[in-house]
Amino acid sequence: MGRHDVEAFRPAALEAVEWIADYLANSRRYRVTADMKPGDLIDRLPAQGPEEGEPLAQLLADFESQIMPAMGHWNHPRFFNYFSSTGSVPGVLAEMLAAALNSNGLNWVASPAVVELEQVALGWLRQWSGLPDDYFGQIFDTASISTLHALAAAREMADPDSRRLGLTKRLRVYCSDQAHSSVDKAAIAVGIGLDNLVKIPSDGEFRMDAEKLAERIAADVTAGYTPCCIVASLGTTSTTSVDPLSALVEIAAEHNIWVHIDAAYAGAALLLPEFQHMIRGAERAHSYVVNPHKWLFVPLDCSAFYTRFPEILRRAFSITPEYLRTSEDPRAVNLMDYGVPLGRRFRALKVWFVFRYFGRQGLIAELRRHIELAQSFRRMVEADGRFEVAAPAPFSTVCFRKRGSAAENRWIAAEINRSGDFFISQTILRGEFTLRVAVGNLATTQEDMESLWERIIGLSEQAPAHCGG
Ligand code: PLP
């Protein structure tokens, strides 16, 4: 039998499933943030791996006693940092099954279901999002990797010799000053370089200023640069502002520039008809990313990347050594040809489980509930003259601050997060320190929002004394 002891798995797995169910029902009994210093867990665990194998029961016991106290709980209803998310019941179930199958869909023949279910699940998401039918989808781990592929495809379109020779033109990429740092990393990774990533100023509502973009592109063309890609953010990280896509695709069309839409978080809101206006212009854009692991209740990791030009992506990346050669059947899609990764885990299963479990209407209902929770929080802030809302809040994320010093606001954020009762975020907007609350967990209630607000008010009354005010 050796260590592949399936009979030992049964009782351990049943215990683990009970533990998971209890955790998902009661995650609020934990602190949201870990109460520890950096290095504490490393110091507690053995520096050398075990010589002999250990029983599964011991591993589960140590998971509970050693690992759990060091966890940051993203599945906690009072987690309001970053973009709050949920590993939902159907998603957790699918992850267990996918781990058991251990299938690698590197090409069609290696595991047809991994490849075909990805096309089916992303086809549903494309339709629900109102994206045109010619958007071809595949799943990566993160939006950073999806955007990296967008820039690589843009480079291929603008500089087709670059695959062989490296860059042969002076390429330029454009995004707003609010775009996510993954665009910067993509520019580094594809060899375009940070000095050729132009940050276009945003307007009073943190949206890219299309006129300034047009002026900058014209100036760059005159100076001998080749404009290669515009990254439009639909839902920026700090304020969830939405760039004017229709105006951007218009400008791009004049110069044959690739347009990539980063909707990592707010793409989920496209399921709601009232947000469909954001995507106007997508029929003339080139690629799109949304992360179902952010606000569509699919467990980490899952980033849906779409492009209308899969052949350009293929030109950029396709390499087939003999050991990977397979059927020429056009329906046998080999996703390894459309990007950097060869291995492809069965992420599509959790997407399919989550979409079927909720249905489109179920997802819409939860998204609307989150938006309403955030809007109720925004109204609480607005109603208190000591505070101000710092940016429009079109979705489920609210930026605000106490009217006072940065030090006071910084202290409030630090105290809240130190308590372990809530976890909120912070950002800088137009030079001003800002608090930020993002709603996105299925278990979050109105009572959670009210308790958070009460805590903020309580701390704000103590803040001046602590900050020398
Ligand atoms: N784009 C936006 C707008 C984001 O907010 C984020 C992360 O929050 C990313 C990209 C990067 O996401 P990932 O962690 O999946 O790379």
Coordinates of C-alpha atoms and ligand atoms in Angstrom, one line a residue:
M1 CA 0.0 0.0 0.0
G2 CA 2.9 2.4 0.8
R3 CA 1.9 6.0 1.4
H4 CA -0.9 6.1 -1.3
D5 CA -3.3 4.9 1.4
V6 CA -6.7 5.7 0.1
E7 CA -8.4 4.0 3.1
A8 CA -6.6 6.5 5.4
F9 CA -8.0 9.3 3.3
R10 CA -11.7 8.5 4.0
P11 CA -11.9 9.3 7.7
A12 CA -9.4 12.3 7.3
A13 CA -11.4 13.7 4.4
L14 CA -14.7 13.3 6.3
E15 CA -13.2 15.2 9.2
A16 CA -11.9 17.8 6.9
V17 CA -15.3 18.3 5.2
E18 CA -16.9 18.7 8.6
W19 CA -14.2 21.2 9.5
I20 CA -14.8 23.1 6.2
A21 CA -18.5 23.3 6.7
D22 CA -18.1 24.5 10.2
Y23 CA -15.5 27.1 9.0
L24 CA -17.7 28.4 6.2
A25 CA -20.7 28.8 8.6
N26 CA -18.7 30.3 11.4
S27 CA -15.6 32.1 10.0
R28 CA -16.7 35.2 11.9
R29 CA -15.6 33.6 15.2
Y30 CA -11.9 34.1 14.1
R31 CA -10.0 37.4 14.0
V32 CA -10.0 38.7 10.4
T33 CA -6.2 39.5 10.6
A34 CA -3.6 37.3 12.2
D35 CA -2.3 38.3 15.6
M36 CA 1.4 37.7 15.1
K37 CA 4.8 39.2 14.2
P38 CA 6.5 38.5 10.9
G39 CA 8.6 35.3 11.1
D40 CA 6.5 33.9 14.0
L41 CA 5.3 30.9 12.1
I42 CA 8.6 30.2 10.5
D43 CA 10.2 30.2 14.0
R44 CA 7.5 27.8 15.3
L45 CA 7.8 25.2 12.5
P46 CA 10.8 22.8 12.1
A47 CA 13.5 24.1 9.8
Q48 CA 14.0 20.6 8.4
G49 CA 11.3 18.4 6.7
P50 CA 10.4 15.1 8.3
E51 CA 12.4 12.0 7.5
E52 CA 9.5 9.6 8.0
G53 CA 5.9 10.2 6.9
E54 CA 3.3 11.3 9.4
P55 CA -0.4 10.4 9.8
L56 CA -3.1 12.5 8.2
A57 CA -4.7 13.1 11.6
Q58 CA -1.5 14.7 12.8
L59 CA -1.4 17.0 9.7
L60 CA -5.0 18.1 10.4
A61 CA -4.3 18.7 14.0
D62 CA -1.3 20.8 13.2
F63 CA -3.2 22.7 10.5
E64 CA -5.7 23.7 13.2
S65 CA -3.1 24.6 15.9
Q66 CA -0.2 26.0 13.9
I67 CA -1.6 27.3 10.6
M68 CA -5.0 28.7 11.5
P69 CA -3.7 31.3 14.0
A70 CA -1.4 32.7 11.3
M71 CA -4.2 33.0 8.6
G72 CA -5.6 36.2 7.2
H73 CA -9.3 35.3 6.7
W74 CA -10.4 36.4 3.3
N75 CA -13.6 34.3 3.8
H76 CA -14.5 36.4 6.8
P77 CA -17.6 38.6 6.5
R78 CA -15.8 41.6 8.0
F79 CA -12.9 41.5 5.5
F80 CA -13.2 44.8 3.7
N81 CA -9.6 45.2 2.4
Y82 CA -8.4 45.0 -1.2
F83 CA -11.4 43.6 -3.1
S84 CA -13.3 41.5 -0.6
S85 CA -14.2 38.1 -2.1
T86 CA -15.8 34.7 -1.3
G87 CA -14.7 31.1 -1.8
S88 CA -18.3 29.9 -2.0
V89 CA -19.7 26.4 -1.3
P90 CA -19.9 25.1 -4.9
G91 CA -16.4 26.5 -5.6
V92 CA -14.8 24.8 -2.6
L93 CA -16.5 21.5 -3.6
A94 CA -15.2 21.8 -7.2
E95 CA -11.6 22.5 -5.9
M96 CA -11.7 19.3 -3.9
L97 CA -12.8 17.3 -7.0
A98 CA -10.3 19.0 -9.3
A99 CA -7.5 18.2 -6.8
A100 CA -8.5 14.5 -6.8
L101 CA -8.4 14.4 -10.6
N102 CA -5.1 16.3 -10.8
S103 CA -5.7 16.7 -14.6
N104 CA -3.5 19.0 -16.6
G105 CA -5.2 20.5 -19.7
L106 CA -2.0 21.5 -21.4
N107 CA -3.5 20.5 -24.7
W108 CA -6.8 18.9 -25.7
V109 CA -5.8 15.3 -25.7
A110 CA -4.2 15.6 -22.2
S111 CA -7.7 16.2 -20.7
P112 CA -10.5 17.2 -23.1
A113 CA -12.9 18.3 -20.3
V114 CA -10.4 20.8 -18.8
V115 CA -10.2 22.5 -22.2
E116 CA -13.8 22.2 -23.3
L117 CA -15.4 23.2 -20.0
E118 CA -13.2 26.3 -19.9
Q119 CA -14.7 27.3 -23.3
V120 CA -18.2 26.6 -22.1
A121 CA -17.9 28.4 -18.7
L122 CA -16.2 31.4 -20.2
G123 CA -18.8 31.4 -23.0
W124 CA -21.5 31.8 -20.4
L125 CA -19.6 34.6 -18.7
R126 CA -19.0 36.3 -22.0
Q127 CA -22.8 36.3 -22.8
W128 CA -23.7 37.4 -19.2
S129 CA -21.2 40.2 -19.4
G130 CA -22.6 41.5 -22.8
L131 CA -19.2 41.0 -24.5
P132 CA -19.4 40.4 -28.3
D133 CA -19.4 36.7 -29.5
D134 CA -16.0 37.0 -31.0
Y135 CA -14.2 37.3 -27.7
F136 CA -12.2 34.0 -27.2
G137 CA -11.7 33.2 -23.5
Q138 CA -9.1 31.3 -21.4
I139 CA -8.3 31.2 -17.7
F140 CA -5.1 32.3 -16.1
D141 CA -4.3 32.5 -12.4
T142 CA -4.4 36.3 -12.0
A143 CA -5.3 39.5 -13.7
S144 CA -1.6 40.4 -13.7
I145 CA -0.9 37.4 -16.0
S146 CA -3.9 38.2 -18.1
T147 CA -2.7 41.7 -18.7
L148 CA 0.8 40.5 -19.4
H149 CA -0.7 38.4 -22.2
A150 CA -2.7 41.5 -23.5
L151 CA 0.5 43.5 -23.7
A152 CA 2.4 40.6 -25.4
A153 CA -0.4 40.4 -28.0
A154 CA -0.3 44.2 -28.5
R155 CA 3.5 44.0 -29.0
E156 CA 3.0 41.3 -31.5
M157 CA 0.5 43.4 -33.5
A158 CA 2.6 46.5 -33.4
D159 CA 6.0 44.9 -33.8
P160 CA 5.7 41.5 -35.5
D161 CA 9.4 40.9 -35.6
S162 CA 9.7 41.3 -31.8
R163 CA 9.1 37.6 -31.3
R164 CA 12.4 36.8 -33.0
L165 CA 14.4 39.8 -32.5
G166 CA 13.1 41.5 -29.4
L167 CA 11.7 45.0 -29.8
T168 CA 12.5 46.6 -33.1
K169 CA 10.4 49.7 -32.6
R170 CA 10.0 52.3 -29.8
L171 CA 6.7 51.1 -28.4
R172 CA 4.5 53.0 -26.0
V173 CA 1.7 51.9 -23.7
Y174 CA -0.9 54.2 -22.2
C175 CA -3.0 53.8 -19.1
S176 CA -4.5 56.3 -16.5
D177 CA -2.6 57.4 -13.4
Q178 CA -5.1 55.2 -11.5
A179 CA -4.4 51.9 -13.4
H180 CA -3.2 48.9 -11.4
S181 CA 0.5 48.2 -11.0
S182 CA 0.0 45.0 -12.9
V183 CA 0.2 47.2 -16.1
D184 CA 3.6 48.5 -15.0
K185 CA 4.8 44.9 -14.4
A186 CA 3.5 43.8 -17.8
A187 CA 5.4 46.6 -19.5
I188 CA 8.5 45.5 -17.7
A189 CA 8.0 41.8 -18.5
V190 CA 7.3 42.2 -22.3
G191 CA 10.4 44.5 -22.7
I192 CA 8.6 47.7 -23.4
G193 CA 9.9 49.3 -20.2
L194 CA 8.5 51.6 -17.5
D195 CA 9.7 54.8 -19.3
N196 CA 7.5 53.8 -22.2
L197 CA 4.4 53.3 -20.1
V198 CA 2.7 56.7 -20.2
K199 CA 0.3 57.5 -17.3
I200 CA -2.4 59.8 -18.6
P201 CA -3.9 62.1 -15.9
S202 CA -7.3 61.2 -14.7
D203 CA -10.2 63.7 -14.4
G204 CA -12.0 64.9 -11.2
E205 CA -13.7 61.5 -11.0
F206 CA -10.5 59.5 -11.5
R207 CA -11.3 58.5 -15.1
M208 CA -8.7 58.7 -17.8
D209 CA -8.9 62.0 -19.6
A210 CA -9.5 61.0 -23.2
E211 CA -8.4 64.4 -24.7
K212 CA -5.1 64.2 -22.9
L213 CA -4.6 60.7 -24.2
A214 CA -5.2 61.8 -27.8
E215 CA -2.8 64.7 -27.4
R216 CA -0.1 62.5 -25.9
I217 CA -0.4 59.8 -28.6
A218 CA -0.2 62.5 -31.4
A219 CA 2.9 63.9 -29.7
D220 CA 4.5 60.5 -29.4
V221 CA 3.8 59.6 -33.0
T222 CA 5.5 62.9 -34.1
A223 CA 8.5 62.0 -31.8
G224 CA 8.9 58.6 -33.6
Y225 CA 7.3 56.3 -31.1
T226 CA 4.8 53.5 -32.1
P227 CA 1.7 53.5 -29.9
C228 CA 1.1 49.9 -29.0
C229 CA -1.6 49.5 -26.3
I230 CA -4.1 51.5 -24.3
V231 CA -5.2 49.9 -21.1
A232 CA -8.7 51.0 -20.1
S233 CA -9.6 50.4 -16.5
L234 CA -13.2 49.4 -15.7
G235 CA -13.1 49.7 -12.0
T236 CA -9.8 51.0 -10.8
T237 CA -8.3 49.6 -7.7
S238 CA -8.4 52.7 -5.5
T239 CA -11.8 54.2 -6.3
T240 CA -13.4 51.8 -8.8
S241 CA -13.6 54.6 -11.4
V242 CA -14.5 53.6 -15.0
D243 CA -12.5 54.9 -18.0
P244 CA -14.5 56.2 -21.0
L245 CA -14.1 53.1 -23.2
S246 CA -16.0 54.4 -26.2
A247 CA -13.8 57.5 -26.4
L248 CA -10.6 55.4 -26.0
V249 CA -11.5 52.9 -28.7
E250 CA -12.2 55.8 -31.0
I251 CA -8.7 57.2 -30.4
A252 CA -7.1 53.7 -30.7
A253 CA -8.8 53.0 -34.1
E254 CA -7.1 56.1 -35.6
H255 CA -3.7 54.7 -34.9
N256 CA -4.4 50.9 -34.9
I257 CA -3.6 50.5 -31.2
W258 CA -4.6 47.4 -29.2
V259 CA -7.1 48.3 -26.4
H260 CA -7.0 46.1 -23.3
I261 CA -9.9 46.4 -20.8
D262 CA -8.9 45.7 -17.2
A263 CA -12.2 44.9 -15.4
A264 CA -10.6 42.6 -12.9
Y265 CA -13.1 43.6 -10.1
A266 CA -15.9 45.6 -11.7
G267 CA -16.4 43.2 -14.7
A268 CA -18.6 41.2 -12.3
A269 CA -21.1 44.2 -12.3
L270 CA -21.6 43.8 -16.1
L271 CA -24.0 41.0 -15.2
L272 CA -26.3 43.8 -14.0
P273 CA -28.1 45.5 -16.9
E274 CA -27.7 48.9 -15.2
F275 CA -23.9 48.7 -15.7
Q276 CA -23.9 47.5 -19.4
H277 CA -23.2 51.0 -20.5
M278 CA -19.6 50.6 -19.2
I279 CA -18.7 48.1 -21.9
R280 CA -19.9 50.2 -24.9
G281 CA -17.0 50.1 -27.3
A282 CA -15.9 46.6 -26.4
E283 CA -16.8 45.5 -30.0
R284 CA -13.8 47.7 -31.1
A285 CA -11.4 46.7 -28.2
H286 CA -9.0 43.8 -28.4
S287 CA -8.9 42.1 -25.0
Y288 CA -10.6 42.0 -21.6
V289 CA -9.9 40.6 -18.2
V290 CA -12.3 39.9 -15.3
N291 CA -11.4 37.9 -12.2
P292 CA -14.2 35.6 -11.1
H293 CA -12.1 35.1 -7.9
K294 CA -12.6 38.7 -7.0
W295 CA -16.4 39.3 -7.0
L296 CA -18.0 36.3 -8.7
F297 CA -17.6 33.9 -5.7
V298 CA -15.1 31.6 -7.4
P299 CA -12.3 30.6 -5.0
L300 CA -8.8 32.0 -5.7
D301 CA -7.3 31.6 -8.3
C302 CA -9.2 32.4 -11.4
S303 CA -8.8 35.2 -14.0
A304 CA -10.8 35.1 -17.2
F305 CA -8.9 36.6 -20.1
Y306 CA -10.6 37.2 -23.5
T307 CA -9.4 38.4 -26.8
R308 CA -11.0 39.1 -30.2
F309 CA -7.7 38.3 -31.8
P310 CA -6.6 34.8 -30.5
E311 CA -4.6 34.4 -33.7
I312 CA -2.3 37.3 -32.7
L313 CA -1.8 35.7 -29.3
R314 CA -1.0 32.5 -31.0
R315 CA 1.5 34.1 -33.3
A316 CA 3.1 35.6 -30.2
F317 CA 3.4 32.3 -28.3
S318 CA 2.8 29.1 -30.3
I319 CA 5.7 26.7 -30.2
T320 CA 5.1 22.9 -30.6
P321 CA 7.9 20.5 -29.9
E322 CA 7.3 16.9 -31.0
Y323 CA 6.4 15.7 -27.6
L324 CA 3.4 18.1 -27.6
R325 CA 2.2 17.5 -31.1
T326 CA -1.5 16.5 -31.3
S327 CA -4.6 16.3 -33.4
E328 CA -5.1 18.9 -36.1
D329 CA -8.9 18.9 -35.6
P330 CA -9.8 22.6 -35.4
R331 CA -12.2 21.9 -32.5
A332 CA -9.4 20.4 -30.4
V333 CA -8.2 23.7 -29.0
N334 CA -4.7 23.6 -27.5
L335 CA -4.6 26.4 -25.0
M336 CA -0.8 26.1 -24.6
D337 CA -0.6 27.9 -28.0
Y338 CA -2.3 31.0 -26.6
G339 CA 0.0 32.0 -23.8
V340 CA 3.1 31.4 -21.6
P341 CA 1.9 28.6 -19.3
L342 CA 2.0 25.0 -20.6
G343 CA 0.3 23.4 -17.6
R344 CA -3.4 24.2 -17.0
R345 CA -5.2 23.2 -13.9
F346 CA -8.9 22.5 -13.9
R347 CA -10.1 25.9 -12.8
A348 CA -13.0 25.7 -15.2
L349 CA -14.7 23.2 -12.9
K350 CA -15.2 25.7 -10.0
V351 CA -16.4 28.3 -12.4
W352 CA -19.0 25.9 -13.9
F353 CA -20.1 24.8 -10.4
V354 CA -20.4 28.3 -9.1
F355 CA -22.3 29.6 -12.2
R356 CA -24.7 26.6 -12.1
Y357 CA -25.2 26.8 -8.3
F358 CA -26.2 30.5 -8.3
G359 CA -27.5 30.9 -11.8
R360 CA -27.3 34.3 -13.4
Q361 CA -30.2 35.6 -11.3
G362 CA -28.6 34.3 -8.1
L363 CA -25.3 36.1 -8.9
I364 CA -27.2 39.3 -9.8
A365 CA -29.0 39.2 -6.5
E366 CA -25.8 38.9 -4.5
L367 CA -24.0 41.6 -6.5
R368 CA -26.9 44.0 -6.0
R369 CA -27.0 43.1 -2.2
H370 CA -23.3 44.0 -2.0
I371 CA -23.8 47.2 -3.8
E372 CA -26.6 48.1 -1.5
L373 CA -24.5 47.3 1.6
A374 CA -21.7 49.6 0.3
Q375 CA -24.2 52.3 -0.6
S376 CA -25.7 52.2 2.9
F377 CA -22.2 52.6 4.3
R378 CA -21.6 55.6 1.9
R379 CA -24.8 57.2 3.2
M380 CA -23.7 56.7 6.8
V381 CA -20.4 58.5 5.9
E382 CA -22.2 61.3 4.0
A383 CA -24.6 61.9 6.9
D384 CA -21.8 62.7 9.3
G385 CA -20.3 66.1 8.8
R386 CA -17.0 65.1 10.4
F387 CA -16.4 62.8 7.4
E388 CA -16.3 63.1 3.6
V389 CA -16.8 60.6 0.8
A390 CA -13.6 60.9 -1.2
A391 CA -14.7 59.6 -4.6
P392 CA -17.8 58.4 -6.5
A393 CA -18.7 54.9 -5.4
P394 CA -20.4 53.2 -8.3
F395 CA -20.1 49.6 -7.1
S396 CA -19.4 48.1 -3.7
T397 CA -16.3 50.0 -2.7
V398 CA -16.3 53.3 -0.8
C399 CA -13.4 55.7 -0.3
F400 CA -13.8 58.2 2.5
R401 CA -11.9 60.1 5.2
K402 CA -12.3 61.9 8.4
R403 CA -12.0 65.7 7.8
G404 CA -8.8 66.1 9.7
S405 CA -5.2 65.2 9.4
A406 CA -3.7 62.2 7.5
A407 CA -2.2 61.1 10.8
E408 CA -5.7 60.8 12.4
N409 CA -7.0 58.7 9.4
R410 CA -3.9 56.6 9.4
W411 CA -4.3 55.9 13.1
I412 CA -8.0 55.0 12.7
A413 CA -7.1 52.4 9.9
A414 CA -4.2 51.0 12.0
E415 CA -6.4 50.6 15.1
I416 CA -9.3 48.9 13.2
N417 CA -6.9 46.5 11.6
R418 CA -5.0 45.8 14.8
S419 CA -8.2 44.9 16.6
G420 CA -8.7 41.9 14.4
D421 CA -12.4 42.6 14.2
F422 CA -12.4 44.2 10.8
F423 CA -9.8 44.6 8.0
I424 CA -10.1 47.8 5.9
S425 CA -7.7 49.4 3.3
Q426 CA -6.2 52.7 2.6
T427 CA -5.1 54.6 -0.4
I428 CA -3.8 58.1 -1.4
L429 CA -6.1 60.2 -3.6
R430 CA -4.8 63.5 -5.0
G431 CA -2.2 63.4 -2.3
E432 CA -4.7 62.9 0.5
F433 CA -4.7 59.8 2.8
T434 CA -8.0 58.0 2.3
L435 CA -9.8 55.1 4.0
R436 CA -11.4 52.4 1.7
V437 CA -14.0 49.7 2.4
A438 CA -14.8 47.0 -0.2
V439 CA -17.8 44.7 0.2
G440 CA -17.8 41.4 -1.6
N441 CA -18.3 38.5 0.9
L442 CA -21.5 36.4 0.7
A443 CA -21.8 36.4 4.6
T444 CA -21.5 40.1 5.1
T445 CA -24.7 41.7 6.5
Q446 CA -26.0 45.2 7.2
E447 CA -25.2 44.7 10.8
D448 CA -21.5 44.3 9.8
M449 CA -21.6 47.6 8.0
E450 CA -23.2 49.3 11.0
S451 CA -20.7 47.8 13.4
L452 CA -17.8 49.0 11.3
W453 CA -19.2 52.5 11.1
E454 CA -19.7 52.6 14.9
R455 CA -16.1 51.5 15.4
I456 CA -14.9 54.2 13.0
I457 CA -16.9 56.9 14.7
G458 CA -15.7 55.7 18.2
L459 CA -12.0 55.8 17.1
S460 CA -12.4 59.1 15.3
E461 CA -13.5 60.7 18.6
Q462 CA -10.3 59.4 20.2
A463 CA -8.0 60.1 17.2
P464 CA -7.0 63.7 17.8
A465 CA -5.7 62.9 21.3
H466 CA -3.6 60.0 19.9
C467 CA -2.3 62.1 17.0
G468 CA -1.3 65.3 18.8
G469 CA -4.5 67.1 17.6
Ligands
PLP1 N1 -6.4 45.0 -12.0 C1 -7.2 45.6 -11.1 C2 -8.1 46.7 -11.4 C3 -7.1 45.2 -9.7 O1 -7.8 45.8 -8.8 C4 -6.2 44.2 -9.4 C5 -6.0 43.7 -8.1 O2 -6.7 44.0 -7.2 C6 -5.4 43.6 -10.5 C7 -5.6 44.1 -11.7 C8 -4.4 42.5 -10.2 O3 -5.1 41.3 -9.9 P1 -4.4 39.9 -9.6 O4 -4.1 39.9 -8.2 O5 -5.4 38.9 -10.0 O6 -3.2 39.9 -10.5

